PDB file of C-alpha atoms in Angstrom:
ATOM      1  CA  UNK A   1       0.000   0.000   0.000  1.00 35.00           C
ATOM      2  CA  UNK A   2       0.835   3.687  -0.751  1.00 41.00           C
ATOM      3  CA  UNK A   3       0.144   6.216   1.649  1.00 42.00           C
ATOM      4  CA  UNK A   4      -0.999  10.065  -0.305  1.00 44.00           C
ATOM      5  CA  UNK A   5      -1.870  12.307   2.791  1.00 40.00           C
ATOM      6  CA  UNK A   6      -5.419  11.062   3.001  1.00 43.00           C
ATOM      7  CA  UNK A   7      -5.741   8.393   0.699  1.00 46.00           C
ATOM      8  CA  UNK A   8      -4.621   4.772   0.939  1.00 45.00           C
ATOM      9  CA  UNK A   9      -4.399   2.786  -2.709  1.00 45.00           C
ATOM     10  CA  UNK A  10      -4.916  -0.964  -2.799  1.00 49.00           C
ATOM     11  CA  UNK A  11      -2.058  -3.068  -4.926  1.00 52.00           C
ATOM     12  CA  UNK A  12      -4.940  -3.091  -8.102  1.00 52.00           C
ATOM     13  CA  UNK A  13      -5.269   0.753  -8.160  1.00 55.00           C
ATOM     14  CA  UNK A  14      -8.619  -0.284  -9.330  1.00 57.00           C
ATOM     15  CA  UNK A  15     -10.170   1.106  -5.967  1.00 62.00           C
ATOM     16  CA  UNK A  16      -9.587   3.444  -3.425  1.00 63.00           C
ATOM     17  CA  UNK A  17     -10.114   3.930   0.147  1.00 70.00           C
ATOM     18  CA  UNK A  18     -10.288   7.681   1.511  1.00 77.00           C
ATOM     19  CA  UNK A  19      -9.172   7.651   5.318  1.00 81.00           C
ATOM     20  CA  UNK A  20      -9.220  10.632   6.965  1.00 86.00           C
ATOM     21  CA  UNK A  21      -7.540   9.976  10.026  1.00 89.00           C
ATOM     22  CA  UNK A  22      -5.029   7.779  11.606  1.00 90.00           C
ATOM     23  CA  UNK A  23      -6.121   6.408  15.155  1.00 91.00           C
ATOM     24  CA  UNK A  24      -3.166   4.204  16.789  1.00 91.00           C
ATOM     25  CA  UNK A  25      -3.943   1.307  19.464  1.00 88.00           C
ATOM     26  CA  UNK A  26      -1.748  -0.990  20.735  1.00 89.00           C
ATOM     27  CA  UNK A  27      -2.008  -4.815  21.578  1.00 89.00           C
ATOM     28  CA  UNK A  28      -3.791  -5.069  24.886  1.00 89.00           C
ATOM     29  CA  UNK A  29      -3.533  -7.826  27.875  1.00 84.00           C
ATOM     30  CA  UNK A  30      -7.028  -9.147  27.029  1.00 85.00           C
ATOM     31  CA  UNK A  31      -8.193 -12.370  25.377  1.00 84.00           C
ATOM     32  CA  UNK A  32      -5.518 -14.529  23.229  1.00 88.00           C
ATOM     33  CA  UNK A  33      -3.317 -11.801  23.471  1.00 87.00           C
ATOM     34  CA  UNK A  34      -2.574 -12.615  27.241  1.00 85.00           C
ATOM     35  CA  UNK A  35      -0.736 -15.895  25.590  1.00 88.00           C
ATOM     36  CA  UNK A  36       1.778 -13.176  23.318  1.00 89.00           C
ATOM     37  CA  UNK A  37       3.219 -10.949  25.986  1.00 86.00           C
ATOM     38  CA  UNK A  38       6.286 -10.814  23.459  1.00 90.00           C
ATOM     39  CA  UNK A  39       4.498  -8.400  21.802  1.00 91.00           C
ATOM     40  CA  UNK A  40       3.232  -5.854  24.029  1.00 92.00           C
ATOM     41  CA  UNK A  41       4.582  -2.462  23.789  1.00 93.00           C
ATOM     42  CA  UNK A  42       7.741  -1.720  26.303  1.00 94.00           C
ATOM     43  CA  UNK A  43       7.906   1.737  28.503  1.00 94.00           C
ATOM     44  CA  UNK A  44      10.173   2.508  26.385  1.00 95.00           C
ATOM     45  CA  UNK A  45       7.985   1.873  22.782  1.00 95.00           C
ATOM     46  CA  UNK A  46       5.166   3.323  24.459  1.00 95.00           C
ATOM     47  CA  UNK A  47       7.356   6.577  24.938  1.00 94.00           C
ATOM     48  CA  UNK A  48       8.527   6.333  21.001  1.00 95.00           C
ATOM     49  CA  UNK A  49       4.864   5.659  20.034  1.00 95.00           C
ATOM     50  CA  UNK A  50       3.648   8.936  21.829  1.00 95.00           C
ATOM     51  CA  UNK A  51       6.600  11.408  20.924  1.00 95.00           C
ATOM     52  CA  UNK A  52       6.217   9.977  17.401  1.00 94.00           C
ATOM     53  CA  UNK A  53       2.252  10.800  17.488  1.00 95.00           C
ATOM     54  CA  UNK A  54       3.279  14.394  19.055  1.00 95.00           C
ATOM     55  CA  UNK A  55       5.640  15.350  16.590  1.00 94.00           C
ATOM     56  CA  UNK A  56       3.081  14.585  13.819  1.00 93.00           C
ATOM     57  CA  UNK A  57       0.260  16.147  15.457  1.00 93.00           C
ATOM     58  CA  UNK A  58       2.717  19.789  16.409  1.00 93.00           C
ATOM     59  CA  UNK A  59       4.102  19.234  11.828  1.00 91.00           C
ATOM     60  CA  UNK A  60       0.316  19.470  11.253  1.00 82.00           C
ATOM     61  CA  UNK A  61       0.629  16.352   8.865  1.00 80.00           C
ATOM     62  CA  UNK A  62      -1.894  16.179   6.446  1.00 82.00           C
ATOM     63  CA  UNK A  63      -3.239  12.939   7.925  1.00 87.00           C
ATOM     64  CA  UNK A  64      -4.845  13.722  11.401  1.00 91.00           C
ATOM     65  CA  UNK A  65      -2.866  11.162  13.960  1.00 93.00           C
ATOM     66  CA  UNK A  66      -3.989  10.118  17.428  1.00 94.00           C
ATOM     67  CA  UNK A  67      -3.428   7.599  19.835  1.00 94.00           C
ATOM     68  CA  UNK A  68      -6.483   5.503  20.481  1.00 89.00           C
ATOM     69  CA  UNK A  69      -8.949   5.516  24.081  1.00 85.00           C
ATOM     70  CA  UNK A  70      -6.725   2.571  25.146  1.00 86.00           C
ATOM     71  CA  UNK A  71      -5.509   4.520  28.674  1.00 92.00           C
ATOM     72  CA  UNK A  72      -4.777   7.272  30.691  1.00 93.00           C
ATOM     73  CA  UNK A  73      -1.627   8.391  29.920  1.00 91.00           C
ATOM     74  CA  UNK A  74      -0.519  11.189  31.942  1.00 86.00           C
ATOM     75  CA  UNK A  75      -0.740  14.738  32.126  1.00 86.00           C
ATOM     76  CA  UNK A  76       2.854  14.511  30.129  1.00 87.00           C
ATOM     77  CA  UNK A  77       1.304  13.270  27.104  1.00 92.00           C
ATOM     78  CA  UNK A  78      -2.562  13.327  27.367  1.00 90.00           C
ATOM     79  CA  UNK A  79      -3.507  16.202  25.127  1.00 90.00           C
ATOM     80  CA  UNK A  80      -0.256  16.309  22.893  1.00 95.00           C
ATOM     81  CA  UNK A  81      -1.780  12.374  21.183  1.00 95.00           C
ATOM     82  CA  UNK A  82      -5.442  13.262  21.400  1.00 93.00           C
ATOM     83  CA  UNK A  83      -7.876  15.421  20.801  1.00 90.00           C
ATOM     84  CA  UNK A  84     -10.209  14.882  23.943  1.00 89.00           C
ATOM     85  CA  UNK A  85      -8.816  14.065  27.637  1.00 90.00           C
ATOM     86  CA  UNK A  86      -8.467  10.254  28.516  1.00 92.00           C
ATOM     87  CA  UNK A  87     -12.323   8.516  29.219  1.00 91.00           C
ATOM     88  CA  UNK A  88     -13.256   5.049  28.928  1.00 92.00           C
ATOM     89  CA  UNK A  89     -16.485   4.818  27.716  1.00 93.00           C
ATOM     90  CA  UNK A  90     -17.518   1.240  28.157  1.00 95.00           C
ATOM     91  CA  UNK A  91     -21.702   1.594  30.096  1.00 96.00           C
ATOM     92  CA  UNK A  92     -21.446   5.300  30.631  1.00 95.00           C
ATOM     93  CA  UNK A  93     -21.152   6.337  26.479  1.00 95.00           C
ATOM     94  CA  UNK A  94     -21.165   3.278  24.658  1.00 94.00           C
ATOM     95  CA  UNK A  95     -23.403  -0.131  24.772  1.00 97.00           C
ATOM     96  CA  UNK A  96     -22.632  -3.018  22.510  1.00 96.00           C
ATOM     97  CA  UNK A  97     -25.431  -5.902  21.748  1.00 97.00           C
ATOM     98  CA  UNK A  98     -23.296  -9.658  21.168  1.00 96.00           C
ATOM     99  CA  UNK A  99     -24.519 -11.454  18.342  1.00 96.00           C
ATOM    100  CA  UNK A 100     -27.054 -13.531  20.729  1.00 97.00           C
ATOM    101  CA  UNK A 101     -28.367 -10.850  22.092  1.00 97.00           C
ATOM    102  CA  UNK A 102     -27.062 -10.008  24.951  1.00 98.00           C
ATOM    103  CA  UNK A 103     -26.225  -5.795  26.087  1.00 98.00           C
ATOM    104  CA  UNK A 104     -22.831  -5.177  26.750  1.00 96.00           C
ATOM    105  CA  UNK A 105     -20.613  -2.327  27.086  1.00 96.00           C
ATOM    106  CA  UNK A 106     -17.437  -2.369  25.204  1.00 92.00           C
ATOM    107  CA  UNK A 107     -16.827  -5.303  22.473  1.00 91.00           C
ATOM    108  CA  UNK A 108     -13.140  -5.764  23.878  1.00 90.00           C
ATOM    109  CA  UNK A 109     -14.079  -6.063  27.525  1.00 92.00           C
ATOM    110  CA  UNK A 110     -13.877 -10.062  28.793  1.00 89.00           C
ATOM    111  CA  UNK A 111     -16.879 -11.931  28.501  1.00 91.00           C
ATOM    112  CA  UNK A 112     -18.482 -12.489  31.631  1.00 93.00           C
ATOM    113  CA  UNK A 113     -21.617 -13.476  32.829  1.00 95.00           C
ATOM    114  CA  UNK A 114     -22.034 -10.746  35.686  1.00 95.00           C
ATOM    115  CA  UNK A 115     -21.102  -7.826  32.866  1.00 96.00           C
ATOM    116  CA  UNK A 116     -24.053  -8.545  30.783  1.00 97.00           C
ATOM    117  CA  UNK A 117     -26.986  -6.089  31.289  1.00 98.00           C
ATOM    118  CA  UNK A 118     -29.231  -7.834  29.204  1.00 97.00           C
ATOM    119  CA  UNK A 119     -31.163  -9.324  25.979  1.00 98.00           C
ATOM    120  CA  UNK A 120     -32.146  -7.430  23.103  1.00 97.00           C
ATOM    121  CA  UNK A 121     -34.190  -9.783  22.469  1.00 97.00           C
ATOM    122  CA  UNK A 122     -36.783  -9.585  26.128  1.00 97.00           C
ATOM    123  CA  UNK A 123     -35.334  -6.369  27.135  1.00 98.00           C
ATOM    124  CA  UNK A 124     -36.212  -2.567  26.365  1.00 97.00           C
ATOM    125  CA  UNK A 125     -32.741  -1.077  26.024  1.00 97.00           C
ATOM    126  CA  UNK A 126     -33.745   2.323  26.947  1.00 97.00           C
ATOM    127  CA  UNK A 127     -34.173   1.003  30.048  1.00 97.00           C
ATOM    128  CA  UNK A 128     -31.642  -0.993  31.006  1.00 97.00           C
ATOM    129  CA  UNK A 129     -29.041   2.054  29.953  1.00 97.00           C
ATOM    130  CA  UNK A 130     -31.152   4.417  32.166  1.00 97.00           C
ATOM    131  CA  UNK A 131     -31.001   1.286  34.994  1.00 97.00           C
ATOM    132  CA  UNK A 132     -27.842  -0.799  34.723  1.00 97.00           C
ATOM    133  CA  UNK A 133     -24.139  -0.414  33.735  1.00 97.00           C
ATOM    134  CA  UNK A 134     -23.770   0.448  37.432  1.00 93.00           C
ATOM    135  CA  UNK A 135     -20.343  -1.342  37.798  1.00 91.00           C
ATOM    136  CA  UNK A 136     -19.033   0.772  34.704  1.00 93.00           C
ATOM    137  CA  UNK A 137     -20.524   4.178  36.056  1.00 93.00           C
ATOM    138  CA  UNK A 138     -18.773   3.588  39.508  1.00 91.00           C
ATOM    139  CA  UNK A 139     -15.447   4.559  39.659  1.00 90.00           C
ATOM    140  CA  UNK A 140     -13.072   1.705  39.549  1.00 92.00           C
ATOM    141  CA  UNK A 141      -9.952   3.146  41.176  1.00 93.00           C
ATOM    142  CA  UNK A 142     -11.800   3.522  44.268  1.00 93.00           C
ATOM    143  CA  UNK A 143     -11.881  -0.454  44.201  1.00 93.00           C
ATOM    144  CA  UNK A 144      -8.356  -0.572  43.940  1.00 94.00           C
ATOM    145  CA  UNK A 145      -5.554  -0.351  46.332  1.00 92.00           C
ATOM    146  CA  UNK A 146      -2.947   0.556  43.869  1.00 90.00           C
ATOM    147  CA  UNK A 147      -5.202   3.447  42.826  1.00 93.00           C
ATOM    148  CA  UNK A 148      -5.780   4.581  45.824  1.00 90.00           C
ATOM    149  CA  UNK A 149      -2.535   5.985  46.381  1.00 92.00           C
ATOM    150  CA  UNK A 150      -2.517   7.201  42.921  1.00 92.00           C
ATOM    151  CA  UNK A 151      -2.561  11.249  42.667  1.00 91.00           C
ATOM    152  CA  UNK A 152      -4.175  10.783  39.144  1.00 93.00           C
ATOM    153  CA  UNK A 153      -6.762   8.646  40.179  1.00 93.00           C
ATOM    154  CA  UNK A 154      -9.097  11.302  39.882  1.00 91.00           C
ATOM    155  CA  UNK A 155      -8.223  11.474  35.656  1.00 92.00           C
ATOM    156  CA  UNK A 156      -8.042   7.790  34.866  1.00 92.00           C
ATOM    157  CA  UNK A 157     -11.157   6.447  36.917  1.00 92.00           C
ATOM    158  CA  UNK A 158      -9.125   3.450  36.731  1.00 93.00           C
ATOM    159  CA  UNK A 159      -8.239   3.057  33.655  1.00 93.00           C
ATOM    160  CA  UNK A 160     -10.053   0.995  30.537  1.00 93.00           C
ATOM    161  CA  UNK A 161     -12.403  -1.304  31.422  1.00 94.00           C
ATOM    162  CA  UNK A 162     -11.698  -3.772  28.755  1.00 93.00           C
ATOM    163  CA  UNK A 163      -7.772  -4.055  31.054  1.00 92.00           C
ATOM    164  CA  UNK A 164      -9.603  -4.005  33.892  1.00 94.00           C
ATOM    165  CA  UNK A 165      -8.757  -7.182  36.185  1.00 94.00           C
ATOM    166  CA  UNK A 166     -12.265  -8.192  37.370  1.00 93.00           C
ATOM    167  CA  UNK A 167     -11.276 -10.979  39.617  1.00 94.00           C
ATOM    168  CA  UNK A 168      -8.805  -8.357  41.585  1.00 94.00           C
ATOM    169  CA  UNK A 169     -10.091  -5.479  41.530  1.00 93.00           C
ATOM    170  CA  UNK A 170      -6.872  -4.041  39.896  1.00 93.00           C
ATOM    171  CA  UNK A 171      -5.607  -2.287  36.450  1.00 92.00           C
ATOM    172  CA  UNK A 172      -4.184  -5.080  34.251  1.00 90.00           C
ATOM    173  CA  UNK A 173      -2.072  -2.301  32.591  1.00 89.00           C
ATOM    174  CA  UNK A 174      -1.025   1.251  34.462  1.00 92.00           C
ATOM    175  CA  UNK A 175       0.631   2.866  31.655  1.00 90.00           C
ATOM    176  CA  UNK A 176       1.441   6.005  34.287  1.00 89.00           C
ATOM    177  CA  UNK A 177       3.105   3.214  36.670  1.00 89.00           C
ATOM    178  CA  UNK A 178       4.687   1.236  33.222  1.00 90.00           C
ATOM    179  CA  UNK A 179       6.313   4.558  32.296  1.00 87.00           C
ATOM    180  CA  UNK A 180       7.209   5.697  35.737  1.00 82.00           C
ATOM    181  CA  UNK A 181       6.240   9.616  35.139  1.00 71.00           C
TER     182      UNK A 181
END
């Protein structure tokens, strides 16, 4: 593939995709990816990932760059790779519905039994957003120990829910504690 500022052409030039930005994630702790820890981003990757998405965002490149609602990363970086301050989401903005049916919150949060809201399928939706989701609209650093103690607690809420460790109560990834700032 070719990159032109806001186009992307396929090998056959036959067809062509307009993108009009560039939104970066990185491999999470979640799902099968627990079982390739070889490829999760280091401190020190996560640092070159963020000053690279800084410097493109301060050149005004052509193609709009960001770094995705993965985490809170610190006052240090937090507006210089986005556009909006670090929120997760998952019960209190967004609602997914699994292909049987069942109400969710974010598609990359574990499935579990006690996280499901719902059925499309018996339930009236409006409802059960107005009544449920409580365990995502609580804030989950005040269930943690680590985050107690944490003086930006207040800004990451506890960080995504989909790296959220259900079982203890915990952050599966701290990207403020990973990079030490």
């Amino acid at each position: 593939m070719k990159i032109d500022a806001s186009r992307v052409w396929c090998q056959s030039r036959s067809h062509c995709l307009t993108v009009d930005s560039w939104r970066l994630t990185n491999l999470e702790p979640i799902g099968r990816a627990n079982q390739m820890k070889c490829h999760f981003l280091t401190a020190d990757d996560f640092i070159y990932l963020f000053d690279f998405i800084r410097s493109c965002r301060q050149n005004h490149t052509k193609l709009p760059i960001s770094f995705g609602c993965s985490h809170y990363v610190t006052p240090e970086y937090e507006m210089d790779i986005r556009d909006y301050f670090f929120i997760c989401g998952a019960g209190t903005l967004v609602a997914s519905i699994l292909y049987n049916g069942d109400i969710y919150a974010c598609l990359d949060i574990e499935r579990r039994s006690e996280l499901i809201q719902g059925n499309i399928k018996k339930d009236n939706f409006k409802e059960i957003w107005q009544n449920m989701f409580s365990q995502y609209r609580e804030r989950r650093d005040r269930l943690s120990s680590l985050c107690a103690i944490c003086l930006d607690a207040q800004f990451c809420r506890g960080d995504s829910a989909h790296t959220w460790d259900y079982d203890n109560n915990c952050a599966k990834c701290c990207l403020k504690q990973m990079l030490n700032i």
